């Protein structure tokens, strides 16, 4: 009789869509998945999937998913073999990686030195420029003094990390000075914390997913366009990008390869470029797994998280030549389902889901953390699902998505579904010309023209609902309270 | 009953039989057209599902503090709307607790308090940022509605707050 070898285990201090993807990938590989969640998430979907689950004491991110001390303590206590940081929170924090490695916890991700270099946007772009690769220009001056008027609008970003919450578009010098005043109150050295970038309104954002092993073999997957955003957060992804030619694609992979070679990067991630007037400008590297990894999984027909883990444990990619580029074979689209109200300035919406269902087809489906009865917390990111579709042509994918979105019903919180439906009908989008400012400027979808028929239907339904509700209450009394106004008031009302 | 609503800059007069419960198809006259409305599913709270001319619609009525509709979501699409008249009664909007007068500021959404810049009993100018409320990674600056002295602070840094929680009061 042979002794049973205890399975290897992995700790996942994360939540939401990414935690779910990681759990699935590792369970498939036969690892025991240990999840750490906040009290707010203790009945969420990932908890139901994980093998074991531990609770933080507080729901505030700083005391839960971002509390490196507690996470490391727990990992040591449990004798965990690996740790996968996921996405967001501590996933791009070089300090956390360092602390983990000092405590001999194997954290899945790039080496600490490379991560801290990537983390520092200015150094990374300097490195690209030294290699002769055009990068996004940042304004090189001290952020405390305002740039000259002709450079506006500018984008103010955090120099380190990739938190979208702090990105601000600044239109003029006076607003700039006001912002800097507020920042200077909080930060000692603003030039160490913030980065100013020229705003390129007509640009497309292009992401190039890659895998690179320790032997230097690099695999590039088809590029992803993610220009559609609101509040500088991407919500729609498309691969291949409609604006990229074969020549550009070659340039994209060549420059990416040179940067990765120089960095000796191992692992997976996305190279981020901006496409402005058919010039490609290097912008960033995201060295982590993101919720839109689903696209690469379809285009590359592989599980990216499993691949990342295999590369991390020293396995080589199965390719003979140093660089391999996968050509796009299908058209893939991915939309983020967010719990927010596009009709009210994309205000986040939270609450208990009273009803949730969708009707997937073979070519379009949704990964989601929602289920009937679950609660969408007000504390975290409003991302609740990824709608993915694939087909042979772009038009077919749009058709698949449109049909699918009709079937998605979420009751209890408001979602951006109406925005996504509006987007799929948008002419700019159908022509494949959406740029990063398309919806940041006109994201108010209330402005869209509603047909008279639709409005009449809405009016009838509103009256019916109002009538029904008032039938239940003691409406007569209420009506009496609404005293008939005087003739003058009535005239005044009419005049108004 | 006759309802008059304004949607999309256009007036709609909807006539519904007084005792209608919509458990069976009920005729509703919208301006000049007659539609039939039928209840699809028992409602929970402000959401309903109704058939109109044999087509199912999911709707949600948005209401103000006094319980009167200010908008409607039809299958997720939003229509801002205003009640004008019920039968012969004009609806004059009851003034909600006006924050500029009373100086009480309440939270418009659930979230947690990230940072407080001014506390009681500090003097503040109109439009000063009093605190930052974070909801779903989005930072909201809550500003002073008027010039005065903060007389009451209902929250502390790191508090989780529900909707309509009193944040602070200015006198």
XYZ file of C-alpha atoms in Angstrom:
667
model
C 0.000 0.000 0.000
C 1.404 3.358 -0.951
C 1.127 6.395 1.237
C -1.141 9.031 -0.119
C 0.831 12.106 -1.033
C -0.855 15.148 0.503
C -2.009 17.522 -2.212
C -0.193 20.805 -2.676
C -2.099 23.823 -1.535
C -2.486 27.419 -2.656
C -3.718 30.470 -0.770
C -5.803 33.065 -2.594
C -6.320 36.313 -0.695
C -8.705 37.796 -3.253
C -12.337 38.026 -4.219
C -14.774 38.237 -7.093
C -14.279 37.134 -10.663
C -10.531 36.653 -10.425
C -10.711 34.483 -7.312
C -13.229 32.309 -9.120
C -10.952 31.894 -12.156
C -7.961 31.043 -9.986
C -9.891 28.502 -7.923
C -11.121 26.776 -11.068
C -7.665 26.643 -12.647
C -5.942 25.236 -9.588
C -8.633 22.778 -8.611
C -8.326 21.364 -12.093
C -4.588 20.919 -11.546
C -5.274 19.042 -8.322
C -4.185 21.674 -5.814
C -6.116 22.377 -2.667
C -7.461 25.922 -2.836
C -7.582 28.029 0.305
C -9.429 31.292 0.018
C -9.185 34.292 2.324
C -12.222 36.555 2.284
C -13.631 39.454 4.224
C -16.822 39.021 6.316
C -18.650 40.956 3.606
C -17.814 38.236 1.060
C -18.332 35.177 3.194
C -21.271 33.877 1.205
C -19.981 34.956 -2.199
C -19.599 32.662 -5.187
C -15.832 31.996 -4.843
C -16.374 30.812 -1.269
C -18.785 28.205 -2.549
C -16.189 26.929 -5.006
C -13.075 26.960 -2.827
C -11.934 23.925 -0.849
C -11.340 25.858 2.342
C -12.099 29.355 3.381
C -10.739 31.723 6.046
C -12.120 35.009 7.193
C -10.474 38.342 7.736
C -11.673 40.287 10.739
C -12.741 43.394 8.897
C -14.279 44.225 5.540
C -12.297 47.382 4.887
C -9.729 46.617 2.170
C -6.807 47.978 4.223
C -7.581 45.514 7.013
C -8.454 42.585 4.798
C -7.296 41.948 1.245
C -4.549 44.546 1.550
C -3.317 43.493 4.970
C -0.090 41.729 4.033
C 0.803 40.853 7.624
C -2.375 38.857 8.273
C -2.117 37.116 4.913
C 1.494 36.045 5.453
C 0.744 34.947 9.015
C -2.115 32.767 7.792
C -0.012 31.280 4.998
C 2.736 30.324 7.469
C 0.255 28.964 9.963
C -1.368 26.729 7.349
C 1.907 25.683 5.773
C 0.726 26.726 2.357
C 2.889 25.768 -0.651
C 1.925 28.623 -2.971
C 0.164 31.967 -2.911
C -1.635 33.555 -5.850
C -2.318 37.265 -5.310
C -4.875 37.518 -8.122
C -5.590 40.998 -9.391
C -5.861 44.402 -7.721
C -5.265 44.795 -3.976
C -1.692 43.544 -3.343
C -1.172 41.852 -6.713
C 1.170 44.542 -8.041
C 2.784 45.538 -4.794
C 6.531 44.709 -4.875
C 6.743 45.056 -1.104
C 4.229 42.257 -0.608
C 6.111 39.977 -3.001
C 9.328 40.706 -1.142
C 7.811 39.992 2.264
C 6.315 36.736 0.999
C 9.607 35.575 -0.459
C 11.476 36.532 2.707
C 9.097 34.245 4.592
C 9.740 31.554 1.933
C 6.175 31.597 0.634
C 6.149 30.937 -3.111
C 4.076 33.764 -4.521
C 3.050 33.211 -8.139
C 4.221 36.181 -10.174
C 7.284 37.929 -11.585
C 10.457 38.451 -9.580
C 10.511 41.288 -7.082
C 13.136 43.338 -8.954
C 11.264 43.199 -12.255
C 7.989 43.990 -10.545
C 9.345 47.086 -8.834
C 10.757 48.281 -12.148
C 7.445 47.729 -13.943
C 5.637 49.311 -11.038
C 7.526 52.550 -11.550
C 5.980 53.886 -14.759
C 8.602 56.542 -15.406
C 11.531 54.129 -15.239
C 9.720 51.625 -17.420
C 9.054 54.166 -20.147
C 12.638 55.424 -19.986
C 13.776 51.871 -20.522
C 11.548 51.554 -23.593
C 12.814 54.828 -25.008
C 16.416 53.728 -24.489
C 15.616 50.748 -26.691
C 14.297 53.121 -29.363
C 10.655 52.209 -28.832
C 8.353 55.243 -28.835
C 6.599 55.542 -25.481
C 3.819 57.720 -24.129
C 5.276 61.101 -23.283
C 4.949 62.254 -19.758
C 5.501 65.861 -18.842
C 8.893 65.912 -17.267
C 8.486 68.799 -14.941
C 7.805 69.098 -11.272
C 4.071 68.483 -10.870
C 3.862 71.305 -8.338
C 4.182 73.970 -11.031
C 1.433 73.890 -13.615
C 2.382 73.033 -17.208
C 1.912 75.667 -19.893
C -1.611 76.218 -21.175
C -1.193 74.568 -24.576
C -0.419 71.175 -23.042
C -3.870 70.833 -21.481
C -5.808 68.627 -21.123
C -3.490 66.371 -19.144
C -4.001 63.132 -17.238
C -2.844 62.871 -13.663
C -1.913 59.316 -12.675
C -0.295 57.596 -9.780
C 3.312 56.944 -10.627
C 3.285 53.525 -9.023
C 0.743 50.790 -9.443
C -2.340 50.767 -11.535
C -5.198 52.096 -9.439
C -7.739 53.593 -11.797
C -9.510 55.297 -8.922
C -6.936 58.060 -8.828
C -6.669 58.887 -12.518
C -8.008 62.343 -13.248
C -8.433 64.279 -16.438
C -7.539 67.898 -15.953
C -8.763 70.434 -18.464
C -7.102 73.690 -17.478
C -4.460 75.357 -15.336
C -6.802 76.558 -12.624
C -8.273 73.108 -12.014
C -4.750 71.758 -12.017
C -3.597 74.116 -9.312
C -6.612 73.227 -7.199
C -5.919 69.507 -7.519
C -2.259 69.889 -6.708
C -3.162 71.939 -3.655
C -5.259 69.060 -2.372
C -2.564 66.519 -3.172
C 0.222 68.592 -1.619
C -1.757 68.613 1.617
C -1.640 64.839 1.751
C 1.692 63.962 0.165
C 5.128 65.184 1.092
C 6.721 64.788 -2.335
C 4.117 64.859 -5.102
C 6.683 64.253 -7.838
C 7.410 60.877 -6.257
C 3.760 59.901 -6.297
C 2.204 61.308 -9.432
C 2.750 61.346 -13.134
C 1.419 63.787 -15.692
C 0.601 62.521 -19.108
C -0.641 64.219 -22.235
C -4.259 63.247 -22.913
C -4.696 61.658 -26.332
C -8.434 61.827 -26.968
C -8.405 60.074 -30.340
C -6.248 57.156 -29.254
C -7.050 53.450 -29.044
C -5.766 51.333 -26.203
C -4.176 48.083 -27.369
C -3.169 45.260 -25.073
C -0.900 42.435 -26.094
C -1.113 39.345 -23.872
C 2.056 37.295 -23.608
C 3.652 34.338 -21.857
C 7.390 34.133 -21.319
C 9.259 31.250 -19.724
C 12.591 31.108 -17.933
C 14.371 29.928 -21.065
C 13.353 33.135 -22.847
C 10.694 31.623 -25.090
C 7.949 34.140 -25.678
C 4.414 33.459 -26.822
C 2.265 36.339 -28.000
C -1.499 36.009 -28.191
C -3.724 38.112 -30.476
C -3.984 41.729 -29.388
C -6.967 43.092 -27.477
C -8.499 46.494 -27.978
C -9.935 48.015 -24.822
C -10.625 51.605 -25.798
C -14.132 51.759 -24.409
C -13.931 53.078 -20.895
C -15.680 55.232 -18.392
C -13.851 56.955 -15.548
C -10.644 55.543 -17.088
C -11.726 52.007 -16.371
C -12.050 49.655 -19.309
C -15.357 47.904 -19.669
C -15.307 46.397 -23.142
C -12.687 44.281 -24.879
C -12.322 43.089 -28.409
C -9.842 40.840 -30.149
C -8.478 41.263 -32.759
C -8.617 45.034 -32.788
C -10.420 46.415 -35.856
C -7.851 49.206 -36.225
C -4.672 47.117 -36.292
C -3.022 46.126 -39.570
C -0.634 43.214 -40.061
C 2.288 45.631 -40.250
C 1.340 47.173 -36.904
C 0.844 43.745 -35.392
C 4.402 42.892 -36.357
C 5.690 46.121 -34.867
C 3.677 45.455 -31.722
C 5.177 42.027 -31.121
C 8.698 43.141 -32.043
C 8.782 46.069 -29.625
C 7.126 44.006 -26.898
C 9.675 41.255 -27.357
C 12.569 43.683 -27.080
C 11.218 45.200 -23.844
C 10.558 41.777 -22.305
C 13.998 40.568 -23.374
C 15.614 43.548 -21.733
C 13.635 43.005 -18.524
C 14.204 39.207 -18.507
C 10.553 38.964 -17.595
C 9.119 35.561 -16.796
C 5.437 34.929 -16.375
C 2.367 36.307 -18.012
C 0.807 39.702 -18.470
C -0.233 42.338 -20.949
C 1.849 44.904 -22.801
C -0.155 48.086 -23.038
C 0.139 50.393 -26.020
C -1.717 53.457 -27.219
C -2.489 53.732 -30.918
C -2.557 57.387 -31.857
C -2.742 58.408 -35.553
C -1.433 54.955 -36.516
C 1.600 55.399 -34.248
C 2.076 52.857 -31.513
C 3.203 54.272 -28.189
C 4.305 52.014 -25.382
C 2.522 52.726 -22.131
C 2.617 49.998 -19.483
C 3.024 46.379 -18.541
C 0.342 44.660 -16.461
C 2.179 41.715 -14.924
C -0.924 40.090 -13.432
C -3.959 38.021 -14.372
C -6.927 40.258 -15.044
C -10.645 39.509 -15.293
C -10.480 39.754 -19.089
C -8.057 36.814 -19.206
C -11.023 34.938 -20.655
C -10.261 36.470 -24.057
C -6.730 35.073 -24.136
C -8.093 31.741 -23.018
C -10.345 31.673 -26.067
C -7.887 33.083 -28.615
C -4.965 31.003 -27.325
C -7.083 27.966 -26.444
C -5.258 27.467 -23.153
C -5.805 28.168 -19.498
C -3.656 31.227 -18.824
C -3.593 30.772 -15.043
C -2.427 27.184 -15.343
C 0.201 28.268 -17.871
C 1.349 31.039 -15.552
C 1.731 28.529 -12.740
C 3.589 26.025 -14.940
C 6.025 28.732 -16.072
C 6.455 29.821 -12.474
C 7.380 26.298 -11.443
C 10.031 26.152 -14.150
C 8.267 24.450 -17.035
C 9.100 25.630 -20.554
C 6.684 26.604 -23.267
C 6.375 23.911 -25.910
C 7.765 25.843 -28.855
C 11.043 25.507 -30.696
C 11.575 29.071 -31.861
C 12.217 31.896 -29.339
C 9.160 33.928 -30.388
C 5.840 32.490 -31.412
C 2.884 34.626 -32.400
C -0.609 33.174 -32.406
C -2.620 34.590 -35.308
C -6.186 35.676 -34.592
C -8.576 32.982 -35.784
C -11.879 34.093 -34.269
C -13.362 37.371 -33.339
C -13.875 37.620 -29.594
C -15.583 40.241 -27.490
C -15.884 40.610 -23.757
C -18.030 43.035 -21.800
C -17.886 43.708 -18.084
C -21.209 43.560 -16.308
C -20.969 46.192 -13.594
C -23.353 46.917 -10.741
C -23.734 50.583 -11.558
C -26.372 52.828 -13.065
C -25.348 54.262 -16.440
C -28.399 56.510 -16.348
C -27.154 58.288 -13.252
C -23.540 59.017 -14.049
C -22.468 55.371 -13.560
C -23.240 55.566 -9.865
C -22.437 52.270 -8.123
C -25.438 50.261 -7.046
C -25.416 47.679 -4.280
C -27.971 45.438 -2.632
C -29.455 41.985 -2.555
C -30.066 40.194 -5.830
C -33.685 39.079 -5.892
C -33.549 37.514 -9.313
C -30.749 36.592 -11.676
C -30.734 34.495 -14.781
C -29.339 34.404 -18.289
C -29.699 32.182 -21.283
C -26.279 31.341 -22.718
C -25.722 29.950 -26.186
C -22.715 27.974 -27.397
C -21.075 31.126 -28.703
C -21.979 33.605 -26.002
C -22.077 33.134 -22.264
C -21.417 34.881 -19.009
C -19.161 34.190 -16.075
C -20.645 35.816 -13.050
C -20.383 35.963 -9.298
C -24.096 36.656 -9.004
C -26.752 34.218 -7.882
C -30.281 34.806 -6.668
C -30.036 35.833 -3.047
C -26.450 37.066 -3.052
C -25.480 40.544 -1.940
C -23.472 43.050 -3.954
C -21.282 44.842 -1.450
C -20.832 48.604 -1.571
C -17.191 48.337 -0.524
C -15.555 46.712 -3.525
C -15.281 47.009 -7.285
C -18.709 46.816 -8.960
C -17.553 44.152 -11.463
C -20.041 41.280 -11.201
C -19.744 39.435 -14.496
C -17.982 38.983 -17.824
C -20.064 38.476 -20.956
C -17.945 36.783 -23.584
C -18.828 35.983 -27.198
C -16.932 34.473 -30.100
C -17.694 33.923 -33.771
C -16.052 34.064 -37.162
C -16.782 37.697 -38.036
C -17.192 40.886 -36.062
C -20.817 41.362 -37.073
C -21.702 37.855 -35.961
C -20.158 38.431 -32.540
C -22.141 41.642 -32.113
C -25.292 39.731 -33.045
C -24.508 36.967 -30.543
C -23.935 39.497 -27.790
C -27.101 41.442 -28.531
C -29.207 38.319 -28.409
C -27.591 37.176 -25.192
C -27.955 40.527 -23.429
C -31.688 40.430 -24.035
C -31.887 37.356 -21.844
C -29.847 38.672 -18.921
C -32.068 39.687 -16.029
C -30.690 41.143 -12.842
C -33.154 42.349 -10.222
C -32.109 44.023 -7.025
C -29.220 46.126 -8.261
C -28.935 48.323 -11.322
C -26.469 47.203 -13.943
C -24.772 48.726 -16.931
C -26.619 46.371 -19.296
C -28.555 49.223 -20.867
C -25.261 50.968 -21.596
C -23.813 47.816 -23.163
C -26.911 47.405 -25.316
C -26.649 51.047 -26.339
C -22.979 50.535 -27.162
C -23.671 47.605 -29.480
C -26.031 49.826 -31.479
C -23.659 52.776 -31.534
C -22.517 53.750 -35.022
C -18.940 54.550 -33.971
C -18.687 51.133 -32.487
C -20.144 49.339 -35.491
C -17.546 51.027 -37.671
C -14.840 49.992 -35.200
C -13.794 53.553 -34.502
C -14.319 53.848 -30.779
C -11.483 55.662 -29.032
C -10.731 56.269 -25.385
C -12.795 59.456 -25.286
C -15.881 58.108 -27.073
C -17.783 57.483 -23.877
C -15.902 59.548 -21.384
C -17.300 62.659 -22.987
C -20.749 61.470 -23.878
C -21.335 58.771 -21.340
C -24.681 60.287 -20.489
C -26.841 57.787 -22.299
C -29.975 59.567 -21.196
C -29.349 61.830 -24.162
C -30.040 59.050 -26.604
C -33.171 59.591 -28.603
C -36.027 57.452 -27.522
C -38.727 56.813 -30.048
C -42.218 58.061 -29.308
C -43.523 54.512 -29.203
C -41.038 53.531 -26.530
C -41.916 56.575 -24.477
C -45.631 55.899 -24.732
C -45.045 52.340 -23.569
C -42.989 53.632 -20.655
C -45.723 56.103 -19.746
C -48.406 53.419 -19.800
C -46.318 51.068 -17.682
C -45.486 53.805 -15.237
C -49.130 54.709 -14.791
C -50.077 51.048 -14.357
C -47.366 50.438 -11.773
C -48.233 53.612 -9.918
C -51.909 52.773 -9.981
C -51.324 49.237 -8.717
C -49.131 50.389 -5.906
C -51.527 53.059 -4.798
C -54.403 50.594 -4.865
C -52.640 48.685 -2.143
C -52.029 51.716 0.018
C -54.761 53.894 1.289
C -54.646 56.085 -1.711
C -57.908 57.961 -1.174
C -56.498 59.584 1.942
C -53.355 60.570 0.150
C -55.305 62.045 -2.690
C -57.307 64.192 -0.333
C -54.079 65.533 1.056
C -53.245 66.743 -2.437
C -55.718 69.575 -2.150
C -56.902 71.129 -5.307
C -54.803 74.209 -5.828
C -56.322 77.629 -6.328
C -57.103 79.002 -9.766
C -54.025 81.227 -9.548
C -51.770 78.328 -8.736
C -53.213 76.319 -11.571
C -52.603 79.195 -13.973
C -49.108 79.510 -12.581
C -48.476 75.802 -13.123
C -49.653 75.982 -16.678
C -47.547 79.040 -17.298
C -44.524 77.253 -15.942
C -58.448 57.133 -13.108
C -56.702 59.605 -15.276
C -52.980 60.115 -14.857
C -50.938 62.745 -16.564
C -47.182 62.240 -16.840
C -44.474 64.122 -18.634
C -41.820 61.962 -20.280
C -39.302 63.033 -22.864
C -40.761 66.586 -22.973
C -44.129 65.210 -23.933
C -47.350 64.920 -21.976
C -49.091 61.578 -21.727
C -52.606 61.138 -20.407
C -53.253 57.577 -19.311
C -56.710 56.393 -18.401
C -56.994 53.301 -16.249
C -60.240 51.834 -14.840
C -60.599 52.760 -11.170
C -60.694 49.259 -9.780
C -58.036 47.768 -12.056
C -55.729 45.239 -10.410
C -54.280 43.968 -13.728
C -54.887 40.360 -12.768
C -56.713 40.074 -16.071
C -55.919 42.056 -19.252
C -57.018 45.609 -18.565
C -57.482 48.279 -21.217
C -55.426 51.423 -20.695
C -55.890 54.461 -22.870
C -52.648 56.285 -23.623
C -53.428 59.598 -25.319
C -55.620 58.155 -28.073
C -54.362 54.571 -28.323
C -55.716 51.712 -26.285
C -53.290 49.115 -24.931
C -53.954 46.113 -22.779
C -51.945 45.689 -19.599
C -51.629 42.480 -17.640
C -49.613 41.682 -14.540
C -46.848 39.175 -15.207
C -45.475 38.508 -11.784
C -46.161 39.650 -8.241
C -43.955 42.639 -7.586
C -41.341 42.940 -4.913
C -40.711 46.489 -3.806
C -40.420 48.855 -6.736
C -39.898 46.274 -9.452
C -42.755 44.857 -11.488
C -43.096 42.745 -14.549
C -46.017 43.696 -16.753
C -47.331 42.603 -20.118
C -48.240 45.406 -22.472
C -49.926 44.232 -25.664
C -48.727 40.707 -24.862
C -45.092 41.702 -24.523
C -43.309 41.306 -21.189
C -41.492 44.297 -19.699
C -39.385 44.414 -16.545
C -39.850 47.782 -14.935
C -38.579 49.597 -11.917
C -40.090 52.831 -10.662
C -37.736 55.429 -9.271
C -39.286 57.534 -6.521
C -38.451 60.655 -4.603
C -38.534 60.959 -0.822
C -42.314 61.488 -0.798
C -43.037 58.339 -2.794
C -43.937 59.910 -6.117
C -42.318 58.677 -9.328
C -39.383 60.604 -10.791
C -38.381 58.081 -13.413
C -38.910 54.600 -14.763
C -36.569 51.861 -15.954
C -38.084 49.781 -18.751
C -35.905 46.702 -19.302
C -33.019 48.736 -17.919
C -33.550 51.806 -20.128
C -34.227 54.884 -18.097
C -36.948 57.457 -18.757
C -36.976 60.484 -16.487
C -40.596 61.311 -15.814
C -42.711 63.738 -13.877
C -46.190 63.347 -12.471
C -48.381 66.307 -13.418
C -51.891 65.408 -12.492
C -54.062 62.651 -11.033
C -57.668 63.054 -12.173
C -58.222 66.734 -11.515
C -55.612 67.062 -8.763
C -52.385 68.739 -9.669
C -49.293 67.297 -8.130
C -47.265 70.053 -6.551
C -43.953 68.723 -5.512
C -43.578 68.697 -1.756
C -40.287 70.278 -0.924
C -37.896 67.647 0.436
C -35.823 68.498 3.489
C -33.826 71.216 1.919
C -30.222 70.695 2.835
C -29.210 74.271 2.124
C -31.660 75.512 4.721
C -31.264 72.937 7.466
C -27.632 72.124 6.713
C -28.159 68.387 7.235
C -26.265 66.282 4.726
C -27.225 62.633 4.278
C -25.477 59.895 2.330
C -26.928 59.301 -1.123
C -25.518 55.766 -1.380
C -24.011 53.159 0.887
C -20.260 53.216 1.247
C -17.512 53.850 3.699
C -15.895 57.019 4.991
C -12.389 57.291 3.684
C -11.224 60.618 4.993
C -12.623 63.507 7.015
C -11.143 66.944 6.435
C -13.257 69.073 8.761
C -14.749 68.102 12.082
C -17.068 69.717 14.557
C -16.886 72.503 15.626
C -14.873 73.862 12.677
C -15.954 76.762 10.532
C -16.366 75.925 6.838
C -17.072 77.827 3.638
C -19.700 76.779 1.144
C -18.390 74.074 -1.266
C -15.505 73.057 0.990
C -14.825 69.317 0.889
C -15.896 67.980 4.272
C -15.256 64.295 3.744
C -14.614 61.613 1.163
C -17.009 58.725 0.910
C -15.848 55.714 -1.041
C -18.329 53.412 -2.699
C -17.170 50.580 -4.917
C -13.715 52.050 -5.519
C -15.242 55.379 -6.548
C -14.401 58.368 -4.387
C -17.131 60.896 -3.776
C -16.354 64.299 -2.383
C -19.071 65.458 -0.019
C -19.088 69.245 0.102
C -20.562 71.768 2.476
C -23.966 72.991 1.244
C -23.530 76.350 2.967
C -21.149 78.460 5.007
C -21.285 77.872 8.740
C -20.059 75.806 11.646
C -20.181 72.019 11.735
C -22.403 71.328 14.694
C -22.716 67.585 14.362
C -20.600 64.859 12.805
C -22.451 61.581 12.334
C -19.544 59.483 11.063
C -15.969 58.523 11.808
C -13.183 57.577 9.418
C -13.552 53.933 8.383
C -17.269 53.750 9.143
C -19.515 51.707 6.869
C -22.690 53.656 6.286
C -26.062 52.832 4.727
C -28.159 55.091 2.510
C -29.685 58.185 4.148
C -27.298 58.155 7.073
C -26.737 61.650 8.483
C -23.163 62.569 7.638
C -22.925 65.986 9.251
C -24.879 69.097 10.073
C -23.921 72.685 9.431
C -25.391 75.610 11.314
